[in-house]
Amino acid sequence: KSVLSPTEAVKLGSFNLFTMSIPSESYVYEEEGRLVLNEELLSNPLYSNLIISSDGRYYAVMITIADGNELKSDALIPELRSVLDSSGVESYRLIGESVANSETFRSIIDLTFKYPPFILLAIMAVYVIKFRRISLSLLTLVPPLAAVMVIVGIMGLMELSINSLTVMIPSFIVIIGSAYGMHFLSRFEENIHMKNAVRRTVHEERVPILFSALTTMAGFSSYILLDMKAFQEMGIFVCSGIFLSAIFTITVLPGLVTSKAATKREVSPPRDVNPVVKRAVIWVVIALSIASPLLIITIPMTIDQYNFFKEDSKIRESARTMKEAFGWLTNYALMVEPAEGGSISLTSVQLENLEALEEELKGIEGISKVMSLFDLSRETNVPLPLMIRALNSTDVFGDSTSLLVSDNAIRFNLFSSESDSLSAERLKAAVEKSIGKFPELHKNFDFTLAGTTLIWKSVNSSVVNNQIQSLIVSFGLIILLLLSIFRSLKSTIIATIPILLTTLFNFVFMAFFRISLSISTALISGMLMGLVIDYAIHFTIWFRRFGDSRKAYEQTARAILTNGLSLVAGFSVLLLTPLLLYVDVAKLMVSGLAVGMILTLILLPEIASRSERFLSGAKDSG
């Protein structure tokens, strides 16, 4: 749409009353075959620390993308880099929302094609250790990979675009869905010496697998209830993929296994957890649960688009350079429009108040520069009303006129050194307070503060608030599913203990890792609830069959441990991604899944063995 650089900067002269125009000359002139920059540009309040640093070491080119092209940054930024490289520009840094979007898109492409093989290898490694056979390990991946093919095919037919959320769908389906095949094949190994081993395995595992899938889907259903389309798409397709993985596990997988595919291995029963370790875990859980309110209130409640990237990334380096050289990193537009519409018409009192408002804005903490029409007016000694008329009727200021004025609005450009949503919220409150000091202006004009960071703040707040409501709905669905499985309130309550503690500990880990409660991390609790409940379902179903916590532990401990380790291994691959957004998700998922697994293997057997009501309510569900 427009480009503002030192070569486009103009030095304005005094207003000519006869021609009703403002003479201008460029700050760049030719001397001995070279382009020379007039040093007066460094002291021009309009341009200094905007397109040139105050010490003259850095130049900046401000590029405004035309309307309708905001979502084409994945093509525009590479094209811009190509132009700069072909022009012989040796050293440059790109910064801005479009650059961040382009870098995010590159990471999405990597996550689509580069990381899934490593996720498969990580999961395979765990299953090879578990089964000691590559063939069985490969079979665990058949159902989720088949589900991924179906889901990706449907997404292709619907022509859905890939974004930072939907790119995770195949990985989630594979990581989660492979556990169902592992549970089935583990049970098949146990039954291999029996008659009709496959049929018996299907009979024993179909209920745990199906209900595990349903409860996991209940956890992911929290995304479907959010207002944003990307979240809804991810929730719908992940839930569909998980359900297909479970269906394929109990329908397709039995036809792929034979007595030759597995052999009965003599495996010693899993060891009981050392009593000292049990007590230590219980006391740690109690201590952290008590301390959790104090830890949770320290969780950062802000979002910063640049913090989606790692500290050593190019975009973070560019952001630091921009902040050091020019003193700002993000900008806001304060639009002033007549309350009754129409063109701008200002009285002398209103002019004085607007100029006083500008001084108030300059004094707000976090604002390093304010650019407005008053800068031009003071430089040229042209009264503001005449300046507005001249800019709207001539092209003396070029395409950059829209940065200052239009037919019906005056624009104050506010530049801030902070780019996080919390600072944006404080800045907005301070601006509104400054405007409130001028009731006459507030009465006759409408003020609108706009900026990308404010949009991020609004979206983030909406997602976090909606997620709390949707988590309650998801937890309610899980409770209903557990009641339908166990038909016992006591069994249901006990089975939910690990997910409640895991959800609580998720927020503790956020405080520990200093991870903000944002769009991405708000999703973790729902995922953890849906995944950790799988462990409890398998243990509780077998406990109700045997009526003996020891036998239930022996039947499920190895499978739960393998399931947990495979999930941890799969999500650990995301720690290697360049986007800190996914790294934070991986940290919380890995720590949450590990805690959920430990709590299930230690707390549930302990609670079950001590609960006489639970024991007396146990019954054979087979």
XYZ file of C-alpha atoms in Angstrom:
622
model
C 0.000 0.000 0.000
C 2.703 2.502 0.987
C 6.405 2.688 1.754
C 8.058 5.283 3.990
C 11.851 5.409 4.055
C 14.584 8.071 4.313
C 14.461 8.469 0.521
C 10.755 9.381 0.739
C 11.218 11.757 3.678
C 10.424 15.349 2.745
C 11.506 18.634 4.291
C 8.540 20.992 4.295
C 8.813 24.735 3.872
C 6.499 27.564 4.908
C 2.911 27.627 3.737
C 2.367 29.671 0.541
C -0.821 31.703 0.891
C -0.947 32.523 -2.811
C -0.742 28.963 -4.094
C -2.323 27.376 -0.982
C 0.496 24.827 -0.953
C 3.500 23.791 1.095
C 6.857 23.650 -0.723
C 8.912 20.557 -0.079
C 12.310 19.081 -0.826
C 13.815 15.671 -0.287
C 16.248 14.987 2.535
C 18.227 12.905 0.048
C 20.224 14.622 -2.690
C 22.852 13.602 -5.210
C 26.440 14.736 -4.834
C 29.333 13.557 -7.007
C 27.293 10.637 -8.283
C 26.301 9.477 -4.806
C 23.117 9.800 -2.805
C 23.699 11.867 0.326
C 21.381 12.127 3.313
C 20.841 15.554 4.848
C 21.800 15.351 8.530
C 18.859 17.594 9.417
C 16.717 14.478 9.090
C 18.183 13.236 12.394
C 16.616 16.134 14.295
C 13.257 16.110 12.525
C 10.759 15.007 15.220
C 8.543 13.432 12.577
C 11.184 11.068 11.203
C 13.765 10.684 13.973
C 13.543 7.237 15.582
C 10.895 6.337 13.022
C 12.730 5.772 9.748
C 16.186 6.661 11.019
C 17.725 6.165 14.456
C 18.649 9.308 16.342
C 22.366 8.489 15.971
C 22.051 7.801 12.231
C 23.361 4.230 12.483
C 20.135 2.523 11.406
C 17.687 3.248 8.607
C 14.166 1.867 8.577
C 11.657 1.269 5.818
C 8.042 1.239 6.984
C 5.932 -0.926 4.675
C 2.143 -0.824 4.891
C 0.458 -3.860 3.355
C -2.554 -3.127 1.178
C -6.014 -4.111 2.353
C -6.857 -7.707 1.509
C -3.232 -8.877 1.586
C -2.818 -9.182 5.355
C -3.061 -12.993 5.199
C -0.539 -13.370 2.368
C 2.574 -12.840 4.484
C 3.780 -16.387 3.725
C 4.301 -15.249 0.105
C 4.992 -11.522 0.583
C 7.853 -11.816 3.085
C 9.928 -14.323 1.039
C 9.362 -12.096 -2.002
C 10.543 -9.070 -0.012
C 13.668 -10.952 1.090
C 14.342 -11.891 -2.531
C 14.064 -8.256 -3.640
C 16.415 -7.089 -0.881
C 18.972 -9.793 -1.651
C 18.893 -9.138 -5.403
C 19.283 -5.387 -4.753
C 22.594 -5.974 -3.032
C 21.446 -5.081 0.485
C 23.986 -6.926 2.619
C 22.665 -6.391 6.127
C 19.024 -5.989 7.043
C 16.500 -7.168 9.596
C 12.781 -7.665 9.091
C 10.332 -7.105 11.927
C 6.582 -6.752 12.241
C 3.386 -8.749 12.404
C 3.676 -10.011 8.827
C 7.230 -11.200 9.481
C 6.086 -13.045 12.604
C 3.246 -14.605 10.610
C 5.681 -15.677 7.888
C 8.049 -17.270 10.411
C 5.096 -19.018 12.020
C 4.042 -20.368 8.620
C 7.552 -21.731 8.011
C 7.406 -23.501 11.364
C 3.990 -24.905 10.453
C 5.441 -26.363 7.242
C 8.263 -27.948 9.269
C 5.755 -29.333 11.735
C 3.712 -30.748 8.866
C 6.498 -32.556 7.031
C 9.666 -32.570 9.147
C 8.657 -33.589 12.666
C 5.997 -36.348 12.210
C 8.648 -38.964 11.218
C 10.576 -38.185 14.399
C 7.372 -38.475 16.429
C 6.748 -41.909 14.891
C 10.324 -42.986 15.628
C 10.079 -41.832 19.247
C 6.845 -43.778 19.787
C 8.251 -46.792 17.931
C 11.315 -46.828 20.179
C 9.121 -47.136 23.286
C 7.025 -49.922 21.748
C 10.074 -51.851 20.515
C 11.377 -51.867 24.083
C 7.940 -52.977 25.272
C 7.276 -55.783 22.749
C 10.860 -56.676 21.788
C 9.523 -57.096 18.241
C 9.439 -54.535 15.450
C 6.410 -56.181 13.816
C 4.181 -55.647 16.850
C 5.506 -52.128 17.299
C 4.577 -51.299 13.712
C 1.104 -52.779 14.166
C 0.356 -50.297 16.968
C 0.704 -47.479 14.425
C -1.642 -48.973 11.814
C -4.960 -47.748 13.356
C -3.864 -44.121 14.002
C -2.121 -43.813 10.627
C -5.259 -45.098 8.899
C -7.296 -42.580 10.893
C -4.901 -39.778 9.885
C -5.304 -40.676 6.207
C -9.091 -40.490 6.518
C -9.066 -37.203 8.461
C -6.495 -35.498 6.216
C -8.485 -36.658 3.190
C -11.667 -35.119 4.593
C -9.831 -31.876 5.403
C -8.514 -31.810 1.838
C -11.974 -32.334 0.361
C -13.263 -29.497 2.543
C -10.325 -27.325 1.370
C -9.440 -26.336 4.923
C -6.326 -24.207 5.343
C -3.472 -25.263 7.604
C -2.810 -23.013 10.598
C -0.823 -23.183 13.831
C -3.572 -25.305 15.441
C -4.810 -27.606 12.686
C -1.222 -28.546 11.810
C -1.136 -30.470 15.106
C -4.091 -32.721 14.211
C -2.121 -35.608 12.589
C 0.486 -35.597 15.372
C -2.171 -35.681 18.097
C -4.022 -38.556 16.407
C -0.847 -40.639 16.017
C 0.485 -39.949 19.518
C -2.845 -40.669 21.214
C -4.258 -43.336 18.888
C -1.177 -45.571 18.972
C -1.865 -46.270 22.665
C -5.035 -48.197 21.784
C -3.093 -50.610 19.588
C -0.505 -50.991 22.335
C -3.172 -51.935 24.901
C -4.738 -54.420 22.474
C -1.439 -56.100 21.558
C -0.306 -56.208 25.192
C -3.463 -58.096 26.096
C -3.047 -60.312 23.016
C 0.422 -61.293 24.217
C -1.098 -62.310 27.545
C -3.791 -64.408 25.818
C -1.663 -65.940 23.046
C -1.598 -69.378 24.667
C -5.399 -69.473 25.043
C -8.013 -70.713 22.604
C -9.549 -67.968 20.448
C -6.911 -65.532 21.689
C -7.897 -62.761 19.268
C -11.600 -62.973 20.088
C -10.848 -63.061 23.811
C -8.582 -60.018 23.496
C -11.247 -58.071 21.611
C -13.788 -58.990 24.294
C -11.501 -57.864 27.125
C -10.182 -54.670 25.551
C -13.086 -53.262 23.564
C -14.725 -51.615 26.575
C -11.539 -49.989 27.974
C -10.431 -48.848 24.510
C -13.790 -47.421 23.441
C -14.414 -45.638 26.716
C -10.827 -44.373 26.791
C -11.420 -42.896 23.342
C -14.722 -41.352 24.415
C -13.248 -39.749 27.531
C -10.287 -38.427 25.538
C -12.757 -37.010 23.022
C -14.605 -35.391 25.924
C -11.376 -33.628 26.890
C -10.780 -32.358 23.355
C -14.432 -31.369 22.987
C -13.648 -28.252 25.027
C -12.134 -26.758 21.859
C -15.337 -27.283 19.886
C -17.150 -24.984 22.316
C -14.759 -22.065 21.701
C -15.722 -19.199 19.396
C -12.671 -19.416 17.118
C -12.990 -21.515 13.972
C -9.414 -22.873 14.161
C -10.045 -24.291 17.651
C -13.343 -25.790 16.573
C -11.745 -27.461 13.552
C -8.944 -28.892 15.659
C -11.393 -30.199 18.269
C -13.701 -31.795 15.698
C -10.984 -33.494 13.652
C -8.871 -34.658 16.606
C -11.977 -36.159 18.232
C -12.921 -37.826 14.950
C -9.390 -39.168 14.486
C -9.251 -40.549 18.024
C -12.610 -42.285 17.579
C -11.519 -43.789 14.240
C -8.265 -44.993 15.838
C -10.253 -46.824 18.521
C -12.664 -48.328 15.963
C -9.822 -49.459 13.698
C -8.033 -50.958 16.712
C -10.910 -53.279 17.617
C -12.004 -54.023 14.026
C -8.972 -53.890 11.722
C -6.122 -54.788 14.085
C -7.577 -58.197 15.098
C -7.411 -59.245 11.440
C -3.721 -58.358 11.252
C -2.477 -60.364 14.238
C -1.835 -64.089 14.302
C -0.293 -66.469 16.751
C 2.951 -66.024 14.799
C 2.904 -62.280 15.316
C 3.356 -62.638 19.047
C 4.735 -65.217 21.396
C 3.947 -65.756 25.016
C 6.757 -64.291 27.046
C 7.263 -65.077 30.651
C 7.179 -61.709 32.280
C 7.542 -61.259 35.977
C 4.754 -59.282 37.656
C 5.440 -55.554 37.927
C 7.156 -54.585 41.115
C 5.269 -52.780 43.807
C 6.326 -49.208 44.325
C 8.601 -48.900 47.331
C 6.561 -47.777 50.388
C 9.047 -44.984 51.041
C 8.576 -43.719 47.483
C 4.799 -43.962 47.879
C 4.837 -41.891 51.027
C 7.200 -39.366 49.460
C 4.941 -38.967 46.417
C 1.841 -38.606 48.587
C 3.479 -35.945 50.754
C 4.754 -34.065 47.696
C 1.242 -34.138 46.216
C -0.243 -32.856 49.467
C 2.393 -30.126 49.844
C 2.082 -28.892 46.260
C -1.711 -29.024 46.416
C -1.666 -26.818 49.514
C 0.882 -24.450 47.968
C -0.794 -24.420 44.538
C -2.939 -21.288 45.128
C 0.191 -19.303 45.957
C 1.950 -20.656 42.869
C -0.990 -20.261 40.490
C -1.400 -16.536 41.201
C 2.159 -16.024 39.913
C 1.324 -17.399 36.434
C 1.937 -14.673 33.821
C -1.327 -13.560 32.208
C 0.085 -11.973 29.086
C 0.792 -12.784 25.459
C 3.555 -11.479 23.223
C 3.713 -12.491 19.570
C 7.508 -12.268 19.561
C 7.725 -14.593 22.564
C 6.264 -17.342 20.387
C 9.818 -17.685 19.088
C 12.953 -18.900 20.839
C 15.379 -16.426 22.384
C 18.083 -17.045 19.749
C 15.725 -16.858 16.744
C 16.278 -14.241 14.034
C 12.973 -12.532 14.719
C 13.764 -12.116 18.439
C 17.202 -10.724 17.520
C 15.536 -8.304 15.088
C 13.084 -7.231 17.779
C 15.916 -6.510 20.217
C 17.799 -4.513 17.567
C 14.678 -2.523 16.706
C 14.049 -1.710 20.353
C 17.664 -0.688 21.014
C 18.064 1.387 17.842
C 14.692 3.133 17.607
C 13.327 2.829 21.142
C 10.069 1.150 20.117
C 8.787 -2.223 18.982
C 5.065 -1.853 18.426
C 2.754 0.967 17.422
C -0.840 2.021 18.041
C -3.163 4.372 16.181
C -5.380 6.755 18.137
C -8.069 7.934 15.727
C -9.956 11.170 16.503
C -13.222 11.562 14.569
C -16.118 14.034 14.916
C -18.845 12.482 17.055
C -21.521 13.554 14.578
C -19.560 12.469 11.512
C -18.481 14.658 8.637
C -15.140 16.333 7.981
C -12.733 17.484 10.655
C -13.433 21.039 11.821
C -11.576 22.323 14.864
C -12.088 25.378 17.065
C -9.150 27.130 18.698
C -10.074 25.598 22.065
C -10.220 22.131 20.553
C -6.825 22.667 18.923
C -5.316 23.663 22.264
C -6.882 20.636 23.931
C -5.631 18.263 21.228
C -2.116 19.650 21.541
C -2.331 19.304 25.323
C -3.585 15.736 24.833
C -0.527 14.998 22.709
C 1.714 16.135 25.574
C -0.255 13.882 27.933
C 0.257 10.948 25.567
C 4.003 11.582 25.417
C 4.154 11.309 29.208
C 2.519 7.868 29.385
C 4.855 5.141 30.617
C 5.777 2.796 27.794
C 5.250 5.342 25.006
C 8.592 6.351 23.514
C 7.358 8.443 20.587
C 4.182 10.197 19.423
C 3.810 11.230 15.788
C 0.974 13.499 14.703
C -0.024 16.478 12.590
C 1.247 18.780 15.316
C 4.820 17.769 14.411
C 4.278 19.042 10.859
C 2.443 22.119 12.077
C 5.264 23.102 14.419
C 7.938 22.405 11.798
C 6.295 24.581 9.136
C 4.503 27.104 11.363
C 1.358 26.261 9.444
C -1.873 26.315 11.489
C -3.317 22.856 11.878
C -6.591 23.521 9.977
C -4.609 24.736 6.956
C -2.252 21.778 7.297
C -5.196 19.366 7.202
C -6.571 21.057 4.093
C -3.174 21.065 2.367
C -2.464 17.401 3.076
C -5.905 16.294 1.920
C -5.726 18.337 -1.294
C -2.088 17.728 -2.313
C 0.350 14.843 -2.375
C 3.108 16.761 -0.604
C 3.413 14.015 1.996
C 2.790 11.195 -0.468
C 1.240 7.907 0.582
C 2.204 8.627 4.192
C -0.561 11.224 4.488
C -2.884 8.464 5.714
C -0.597 7.996 8.721
C -1.595 11.458 9.942
C -4.957 12.537 8.588
C -7.928 11.679 6.418
C -11.056 13.599 5.419
C -12.815 12.771 8.666
C -10.124 11.831 11.191
C -6.876 12.908 12.792
C -4.440 10.178 13.753
C -1.993 10.097 16.652
C 0.652 7.392 16.127
C 1.863 6.000 19.445
C 5.085 3.983 19.518
C 5.804 1.700 22.472
C 8.884 -0.212 23.551
C 6.711 -3.044 24.914
C 4.942 -5.625 22.760
C 3.074 -7.760 25.309
C -0.673 -7.683 25.908
C -0.376 -6.675 29.581
C 1.566 -3.542 28.638
C -0.993 -2.886 25.899
C -3.792 -3.075 28.451
C -2.006 -0.614 30.748
C -1.296 1.697 27.826
C -4.934 1.633 26.743
C -6.079 2.482 30.275
C -3.573 5.354 30.467
C -4.702 6.726 27.086
C -8.354 6.600 28.150
C -7.448 8.369 31.385
C -5.625 11.097 29.440
C -8.606 11.582 27.130
C -10.873 11.839 30.169
C -8.976 14.937 31.271
C -10.470 16.816 28.325
C -14.271 16.519 28.638
C -14.872 18.985 25.790
C -12.926 16.743 23.408
C -14.591 13.637 24.762
C -17.975 15.208 24.118
C -17.369 16.288 20.524
C -15.071 13.552 19.231
C -14.928 9.771 19.139
C -11.570 8.276 20.131
C -10.534 4.826 18.907
C -7.263 3.159 19.930
C -6.199 0.344 17.606
C -3.191 -1.950 17.441
C -2.252 -5.558 16.761
C -1.258 -6.132 20.387
C -4.717 -5.052 21.550
C -6.251 -7.576 19.149
C -4.038 -10.306 20.611
C -5.120 -9.231 24.092
C -8.799 -9.434 23.162
C -8.469 -12.834 21.459
C -6.370 -14.247 24.292
C -8.819 -13.096 26.977
C -11.753 -14.515 25.034
C -10.090 -17.914 24.564
C -8.952 -18.205 28.189
C -12.377 -17.215 29.555
C -14.225 -19.542 27.180
C -11.795 -22.341 27.927
C -12.675 -22.240 31.625
C -16.347 -22.706 30.764
C -15.663 -25.410 28.193
C -13.383 -27.290 30.612
C -16.272 -27.503 33.052
C -18.432 -28.945 30.270
C -15.688 -31.422 29.291
C -15.221 -32.524 32.886
C -18.975 -32.997 33.172
C -18.949 -35.198 30.056
C -16.121 -37.285 31.497
C -18.047 -37.732 34.753
C -21.149 -38.875 32.842
C -19.089 -41.347 30.801
C -17.457 -42.754 33.927
C -20.837 -43.119 35.605
C -22.110 -45.012 32.570
C -19.064 -47.306 32.709
C -18.933 -48.023 36.436
C -22.497 -47.212 37.515
C -20.957 -46.300 40.832
C -20.456 -42.777 42.147
C -17.635 -43.967 44.398
C -15.745 -45.581 41.511
C -16.261 -42.492 39.385
C -14.962 -40.121 42.045
C -11.872 -42.247 42.659
C -11.159 -42.545 38.920
C -11.245 -38.751 38.546
C -8.672 -38.116 41.282
C -5.669 -38.395 38.894
C -7.157 -35.989 36.330
C -8.108 -33.426 38.968
C -4.614 -33.506 40.449
C -2.999 -33.494 36.993
C -5.053 -30.456 35.975
C -4.044 -28.707 39.191
C -0.395 -29.617 38.671
C -0.561 -28.326 35.099
C -1.033 -24.820 36.497
C 1.725 -25.445 39.042
C 4.068 -26.335 36.172
C 3.022 -23.175 34.340
C 4.107 -21.167 37.365
C 7.330 -23.198 37.679
C 8.301 -22.830 33.995
C 7.040 -19.204 33.875
C 4.708 -20.063 31.000
C 1.928 -17.570 30.371
C -1.734 -18.521 30.436
C -2.378 -17.810 26.781
C -4.186 -19.130 23.721
C -1.931 -22.170 23.380
C -1.408 -23.117 27.025
C -5.092 -22.712 27.894
C -5.695 -25.803 25.761
C -3.478 -28.125 27.766
C -5.844 -28.865 30.649
C -8.498 -30.296 28.333
C -5.968 -32.533 26.598
C -4.514 -33.767 29.883
C -7.939 -34.551 31.303
C -8.798 -36.620 28.253
C -5.482 -38.493 28.225
C -4.832 -39.124 31.911
C -8.331 -40.501 32.477
C -7.363 -43.360 30.116
C -4.971 -44.694 32.749
C -7.618 -44.572 35.448
C -10.216 -46.261 33.225
C -7.971 -49.235 32.465
C -7.018 -49.692 36.100
C -10.544 -49.240 37.449
C -12.178 -51.595 34.927
C -9.754 -54.385 35.794
C -10.108 -53.668 39.487
C -13.858 -54.063 39.236
C -13.384 -57.333 37.365
C -11.032 -58.808 39.935
C -12.141 -56.976 43.067
C -8.445 -56.945 43.962
C -6.246 -53.873 43.570
C -3.092 -56.003 43.487
C -4.301 -58.074 40.518
C -5.575 -54.958 38.751
C -2.164 -53.362 39.204
C -0.422 -56.448 37.794
C -2.737 -56.468 34.779
C -2.416 -52.789 33.887
C 0.816 -51.331 35.301
C 3.062 -52.219 32.365
C 0.518 -51.079 29.762
C -0.110 -47.802 31.620
C 3.637 -47.210 31.948
C 4.218 -47.932 28.254
C 1.248 -45.772 27.270
C 2.541 -42.894 29.367
C 6.090 -43.199 28.061
C 4.913 -43.328 24.431
C 2.873 -40.155 24.926
C 5.799 -38.466 26.656
C 8.156 -39.556 23.856
C 5.803 -38.294 21.147
C 5.258 -34.878 22.697
C 8.956 -34.554 23.598
C 9.779 -34.212 19.895
C 7.958 -30.862 19.943
C 10.633 -29.566 22.319
C 12.887 -29.342 19.258
C 10.580 -27.077 17.232
C 11.728 -23.486 16.558
C 8.442 -22.062 17.829
C 8.450 -21.503 21.581
C 4.672 -21.748 21.278
C 4.956 -25.507 20.667
C 7.871 -25.919 23.073
C 5.718 -24.596 25.927
C 2.920 -26.969 24.927
C 5.421 -29.852 24.922
C 6.783 -28.928 28.367
C 3.330 -28.896 29.924
C 2.148 -32.046 28.136
C 5.264 -34.052 29.023
C 5.250 -32.993 32.677
C 1.465 -33.385 32.977
C 1.405 -36.857 31.399
C 4.292 -38.000 33.583
C 2.519 -36.767 36.709
C -0.776 -38.353 35.633
C 0.941 -41.684 35.032
C 2.714 -41.617 38.401
C -0.437 -40.626 40.272
C -2.416 -43.422 38.599
C 0.182 -46.097 39.379
C 0.733 -44.978 42.971
C -2.411 -43.289 44.264
C -5.171 -45.339 42.618
C -3.997 -48.769 43.884
C -3.465 -47.264 47.325
C -6.915 -45.657 47.404
C -8.585 -48.764 45.963
C -6.998 -51.101 48.494
C -8.103 -48.899 51.398
C -11.611 -48.208 50.215
C -13.990 -50.860 51.500
C -16.948 -49.292 49.733
C -15.074 -49.240 46.496
C -14.037 -52.838 47.036
C -17.538 -53.976 47.912
C -18.929 -52.148 44.905
C -16.569 -53.947 42.546
C -18.169 -56.334 40.174
C -17.413 -58.209 37.015
C -18.071 -55.981 34.027
C -17.153 -58.710 31.610
